[in-house]
Structure formats: structure tokens, C-alpha cells
PDB file of C-alpha atoms in Angstrom:
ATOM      1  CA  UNK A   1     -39.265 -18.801  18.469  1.00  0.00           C
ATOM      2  CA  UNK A   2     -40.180 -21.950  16.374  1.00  0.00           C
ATOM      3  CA  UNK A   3     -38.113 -23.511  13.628  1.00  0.00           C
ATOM      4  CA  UNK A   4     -39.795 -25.423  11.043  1.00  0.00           C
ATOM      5  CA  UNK A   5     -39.861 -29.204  10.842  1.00  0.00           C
ATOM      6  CA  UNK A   6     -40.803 -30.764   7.180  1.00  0.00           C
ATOM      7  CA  UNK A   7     -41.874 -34.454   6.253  1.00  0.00           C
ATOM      8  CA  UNK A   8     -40.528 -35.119   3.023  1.00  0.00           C
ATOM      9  CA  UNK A   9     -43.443 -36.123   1.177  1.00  0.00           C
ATOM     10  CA  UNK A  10     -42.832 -38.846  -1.584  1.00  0.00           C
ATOM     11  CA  UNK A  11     -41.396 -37.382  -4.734  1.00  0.00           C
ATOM     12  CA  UNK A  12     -41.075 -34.008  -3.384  1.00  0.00           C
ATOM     13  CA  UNK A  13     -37.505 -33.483  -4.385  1.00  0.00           C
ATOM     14  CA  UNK A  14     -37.912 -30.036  -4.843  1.00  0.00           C
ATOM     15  CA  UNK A  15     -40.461 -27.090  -3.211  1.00  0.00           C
ATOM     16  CA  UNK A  16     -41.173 -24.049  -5.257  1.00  0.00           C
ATOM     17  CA  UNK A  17     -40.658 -20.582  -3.352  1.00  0.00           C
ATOM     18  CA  UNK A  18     -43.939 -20.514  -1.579  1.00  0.00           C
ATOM     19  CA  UNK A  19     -44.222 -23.762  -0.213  1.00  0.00           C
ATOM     20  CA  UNK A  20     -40.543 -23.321   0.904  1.00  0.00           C
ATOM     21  CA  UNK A  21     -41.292 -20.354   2.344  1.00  0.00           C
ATOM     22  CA  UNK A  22     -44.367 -21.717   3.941  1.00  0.00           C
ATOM     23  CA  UNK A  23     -42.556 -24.662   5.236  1.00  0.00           C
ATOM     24  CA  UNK A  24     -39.843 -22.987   6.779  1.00  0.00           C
ATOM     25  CA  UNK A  25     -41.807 -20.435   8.113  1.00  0.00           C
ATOM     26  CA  UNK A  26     -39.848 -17.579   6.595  1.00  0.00           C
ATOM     27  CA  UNK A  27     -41.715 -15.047   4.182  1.00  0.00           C
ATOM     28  CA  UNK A  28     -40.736 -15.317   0.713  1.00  0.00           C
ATOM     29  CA  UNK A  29     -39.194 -11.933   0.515  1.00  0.00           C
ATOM     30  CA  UNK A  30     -36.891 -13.214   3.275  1.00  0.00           C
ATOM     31  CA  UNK A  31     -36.177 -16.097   1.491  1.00  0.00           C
ATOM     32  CA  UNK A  32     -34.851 -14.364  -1.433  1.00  0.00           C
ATOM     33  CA  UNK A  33     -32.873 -12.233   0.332  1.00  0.00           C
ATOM     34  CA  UNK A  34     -31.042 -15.295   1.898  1.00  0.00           C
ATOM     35  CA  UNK A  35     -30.949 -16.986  -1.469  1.00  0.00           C
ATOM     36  CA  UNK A  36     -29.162 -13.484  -2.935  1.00  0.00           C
ATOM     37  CA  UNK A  37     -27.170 -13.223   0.034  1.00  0.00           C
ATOM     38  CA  UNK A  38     -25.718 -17.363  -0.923  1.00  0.00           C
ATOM     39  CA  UNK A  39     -27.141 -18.439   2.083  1.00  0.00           C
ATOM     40  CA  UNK A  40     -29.813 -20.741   0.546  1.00  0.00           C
ATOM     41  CA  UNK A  41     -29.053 -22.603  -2.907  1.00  0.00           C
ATOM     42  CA  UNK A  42     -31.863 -23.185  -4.855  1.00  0.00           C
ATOM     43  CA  UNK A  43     -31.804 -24.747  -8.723  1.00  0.00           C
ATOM     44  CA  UNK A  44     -32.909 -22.245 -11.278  1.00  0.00           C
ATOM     45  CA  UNK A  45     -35.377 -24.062 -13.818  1.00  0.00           C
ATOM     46  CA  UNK A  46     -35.105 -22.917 -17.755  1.00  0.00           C
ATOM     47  CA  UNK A  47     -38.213 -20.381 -16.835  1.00  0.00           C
ATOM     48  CA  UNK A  48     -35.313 -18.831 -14.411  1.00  0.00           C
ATOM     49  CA  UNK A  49     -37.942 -19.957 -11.275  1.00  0.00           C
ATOM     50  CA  UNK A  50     -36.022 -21.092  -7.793  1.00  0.00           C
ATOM     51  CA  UNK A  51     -36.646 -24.463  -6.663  1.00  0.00           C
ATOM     52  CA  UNK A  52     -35.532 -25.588  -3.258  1.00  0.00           C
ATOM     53  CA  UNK A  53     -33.881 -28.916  -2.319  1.00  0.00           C
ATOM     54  CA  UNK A  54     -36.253 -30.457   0.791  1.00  0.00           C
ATOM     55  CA  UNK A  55     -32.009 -30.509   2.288  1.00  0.00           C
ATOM     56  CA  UNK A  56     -32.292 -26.438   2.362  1.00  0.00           C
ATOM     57  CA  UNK A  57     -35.220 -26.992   5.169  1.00  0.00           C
ATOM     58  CA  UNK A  58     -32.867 -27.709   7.157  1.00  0.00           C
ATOM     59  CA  UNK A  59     -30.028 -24.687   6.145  1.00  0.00           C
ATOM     60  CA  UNK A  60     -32.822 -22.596   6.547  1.00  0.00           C
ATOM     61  CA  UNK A  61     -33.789 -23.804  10.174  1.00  0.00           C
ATOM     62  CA  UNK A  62     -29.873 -23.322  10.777  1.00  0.00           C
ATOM     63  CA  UNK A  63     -29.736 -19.717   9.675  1.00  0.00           C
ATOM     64  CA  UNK A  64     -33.054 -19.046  12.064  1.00  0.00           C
ATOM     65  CA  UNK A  65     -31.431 -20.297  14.932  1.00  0.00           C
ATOM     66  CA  UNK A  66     -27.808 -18.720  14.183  1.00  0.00           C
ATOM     67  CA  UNK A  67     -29.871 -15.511  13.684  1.00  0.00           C
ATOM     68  CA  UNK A  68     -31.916 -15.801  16.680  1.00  0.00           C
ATOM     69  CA  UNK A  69     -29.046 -17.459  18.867  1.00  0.00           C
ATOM     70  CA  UNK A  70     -26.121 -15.170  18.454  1.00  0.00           C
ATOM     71  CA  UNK A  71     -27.775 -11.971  16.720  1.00  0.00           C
ATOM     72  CA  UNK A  72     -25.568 -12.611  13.617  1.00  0.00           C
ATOM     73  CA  UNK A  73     -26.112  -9.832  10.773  1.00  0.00           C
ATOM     74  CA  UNK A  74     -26.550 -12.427   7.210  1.00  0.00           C
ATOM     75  CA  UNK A  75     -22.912 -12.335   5.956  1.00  0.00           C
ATOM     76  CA  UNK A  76     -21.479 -14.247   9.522  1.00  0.00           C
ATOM     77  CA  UNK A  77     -24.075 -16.225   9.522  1.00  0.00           C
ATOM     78  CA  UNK A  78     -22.649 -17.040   6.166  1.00  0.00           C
ATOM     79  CA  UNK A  79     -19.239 -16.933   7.574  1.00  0.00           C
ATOM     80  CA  UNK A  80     -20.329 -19.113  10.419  1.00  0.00           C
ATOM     81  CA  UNK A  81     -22.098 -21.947   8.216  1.00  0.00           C
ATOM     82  CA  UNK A  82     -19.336 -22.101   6.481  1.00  0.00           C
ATOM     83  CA  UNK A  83     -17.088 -22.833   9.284  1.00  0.00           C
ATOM     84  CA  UNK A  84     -19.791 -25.099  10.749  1.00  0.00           C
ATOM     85  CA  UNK A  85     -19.589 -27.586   7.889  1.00  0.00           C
ATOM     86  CA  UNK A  86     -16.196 -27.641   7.269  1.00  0.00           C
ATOM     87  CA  UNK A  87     -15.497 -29.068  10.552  1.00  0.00           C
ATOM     88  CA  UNK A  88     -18.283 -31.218  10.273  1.00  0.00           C
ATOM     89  CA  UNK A  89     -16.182 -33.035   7.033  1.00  0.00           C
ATOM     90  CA  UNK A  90     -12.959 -32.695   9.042  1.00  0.00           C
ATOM     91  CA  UNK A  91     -14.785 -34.667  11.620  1.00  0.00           C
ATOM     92  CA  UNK A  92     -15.918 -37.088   9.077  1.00  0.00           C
ATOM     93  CA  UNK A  93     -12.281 -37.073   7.701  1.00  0.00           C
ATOM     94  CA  UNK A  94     -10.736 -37.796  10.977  1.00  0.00           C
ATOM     95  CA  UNK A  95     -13.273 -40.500  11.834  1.00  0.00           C
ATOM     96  CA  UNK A  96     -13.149 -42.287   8.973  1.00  0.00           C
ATOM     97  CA  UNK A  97      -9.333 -42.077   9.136  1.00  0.00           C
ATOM     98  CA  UNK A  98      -9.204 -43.389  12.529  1.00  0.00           C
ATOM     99  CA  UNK A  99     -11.922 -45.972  11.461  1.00  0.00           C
ATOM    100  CA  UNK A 100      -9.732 -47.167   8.552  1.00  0.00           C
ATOM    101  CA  UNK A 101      -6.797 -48.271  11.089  1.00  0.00           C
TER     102      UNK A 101
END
């Protein structure tokens, strides 16, 4: 399995579905199943149209390889992002803690 890696391309701050879709290499149905699910978080324009951070390339690649890696169902891989980046700022926390002394 492959996991998507995306240039950002100057004043691409945001991708509409398909070219997120395309760029992570995940259909688009399957994209807005993991944006239902709160696994992706897009920003809704007034037209009510999902546009993607380039940041949720990554979150997607994530919840490919948690998929693919453990055989998660979507809610714990949920569960287990979660998780994942709260001890990633407790880490932060406690470096920049012990940095501080």
C-alpha cells in the first residue's frame, strides 16, 4: 500500500473534494465518509462545499496507515488519533517545561 505525499503548491491553502481526494489517493465517497465520521475536518464555504486544509493530507495519510496497520474499524481509528495527539502536546508540554528550567 502507498500513502500519498503532497507539495503544497503556493497559495493552495485549501483543496476542494476532488483534488483532496485525488491527492490523498482516497475516493471521494471515502472521503466523506471520514469527514462524517469527524475523522477529517474540512471548512464548509457559504455554498455549504468542503474545503480541505493541505494539514488534513497528512490526517488522511494517518488514518490509511492506522487502517491498514492495525485493521482499525473508523471510530478507533478516531479513538486512536485522538490519543495519538494528545500525547504528542503532553510531549510538547513536558519538553517545553523541562526546557524552561
Amino acid at each position: 500500500m502507498t500513502y500519498a505525499l503532497v507539495r503544497r503548491r503556493p497559495g493552495a491553502a485549501h483543496l476542494d473534494l476532488p483534488t483532496f481526494a485525488h491527492a490523498t489517493g482516497l475516493h471521494p465517497e471515502l472521503v466523506r465518509r471520514f469527514t462524517v465520521l469527524g475523522l477529517l475536518e474540512p471548512v464548509e464555504d457559504a455554498r455549504g462545499e468542503w474545503w480541505y486544509p493541505v494539514a488534513q493530507v497528512s490526517a488522511a495519510a494517518r488514518i490509511q496507515r492506522l487502517r491498514a496497520g492495525f485493521s482499525l474499524n473508523y471510530a478507533a481509528v478516531g479513538l486512536v488519533a485522538d490519543l495519538l495527539d494528545r500525547i504528542a502536546a503532553l510531549e510538547a508540554d513536558l519538553r517545553s517545561r523541562r526546557s524552561g528550567e
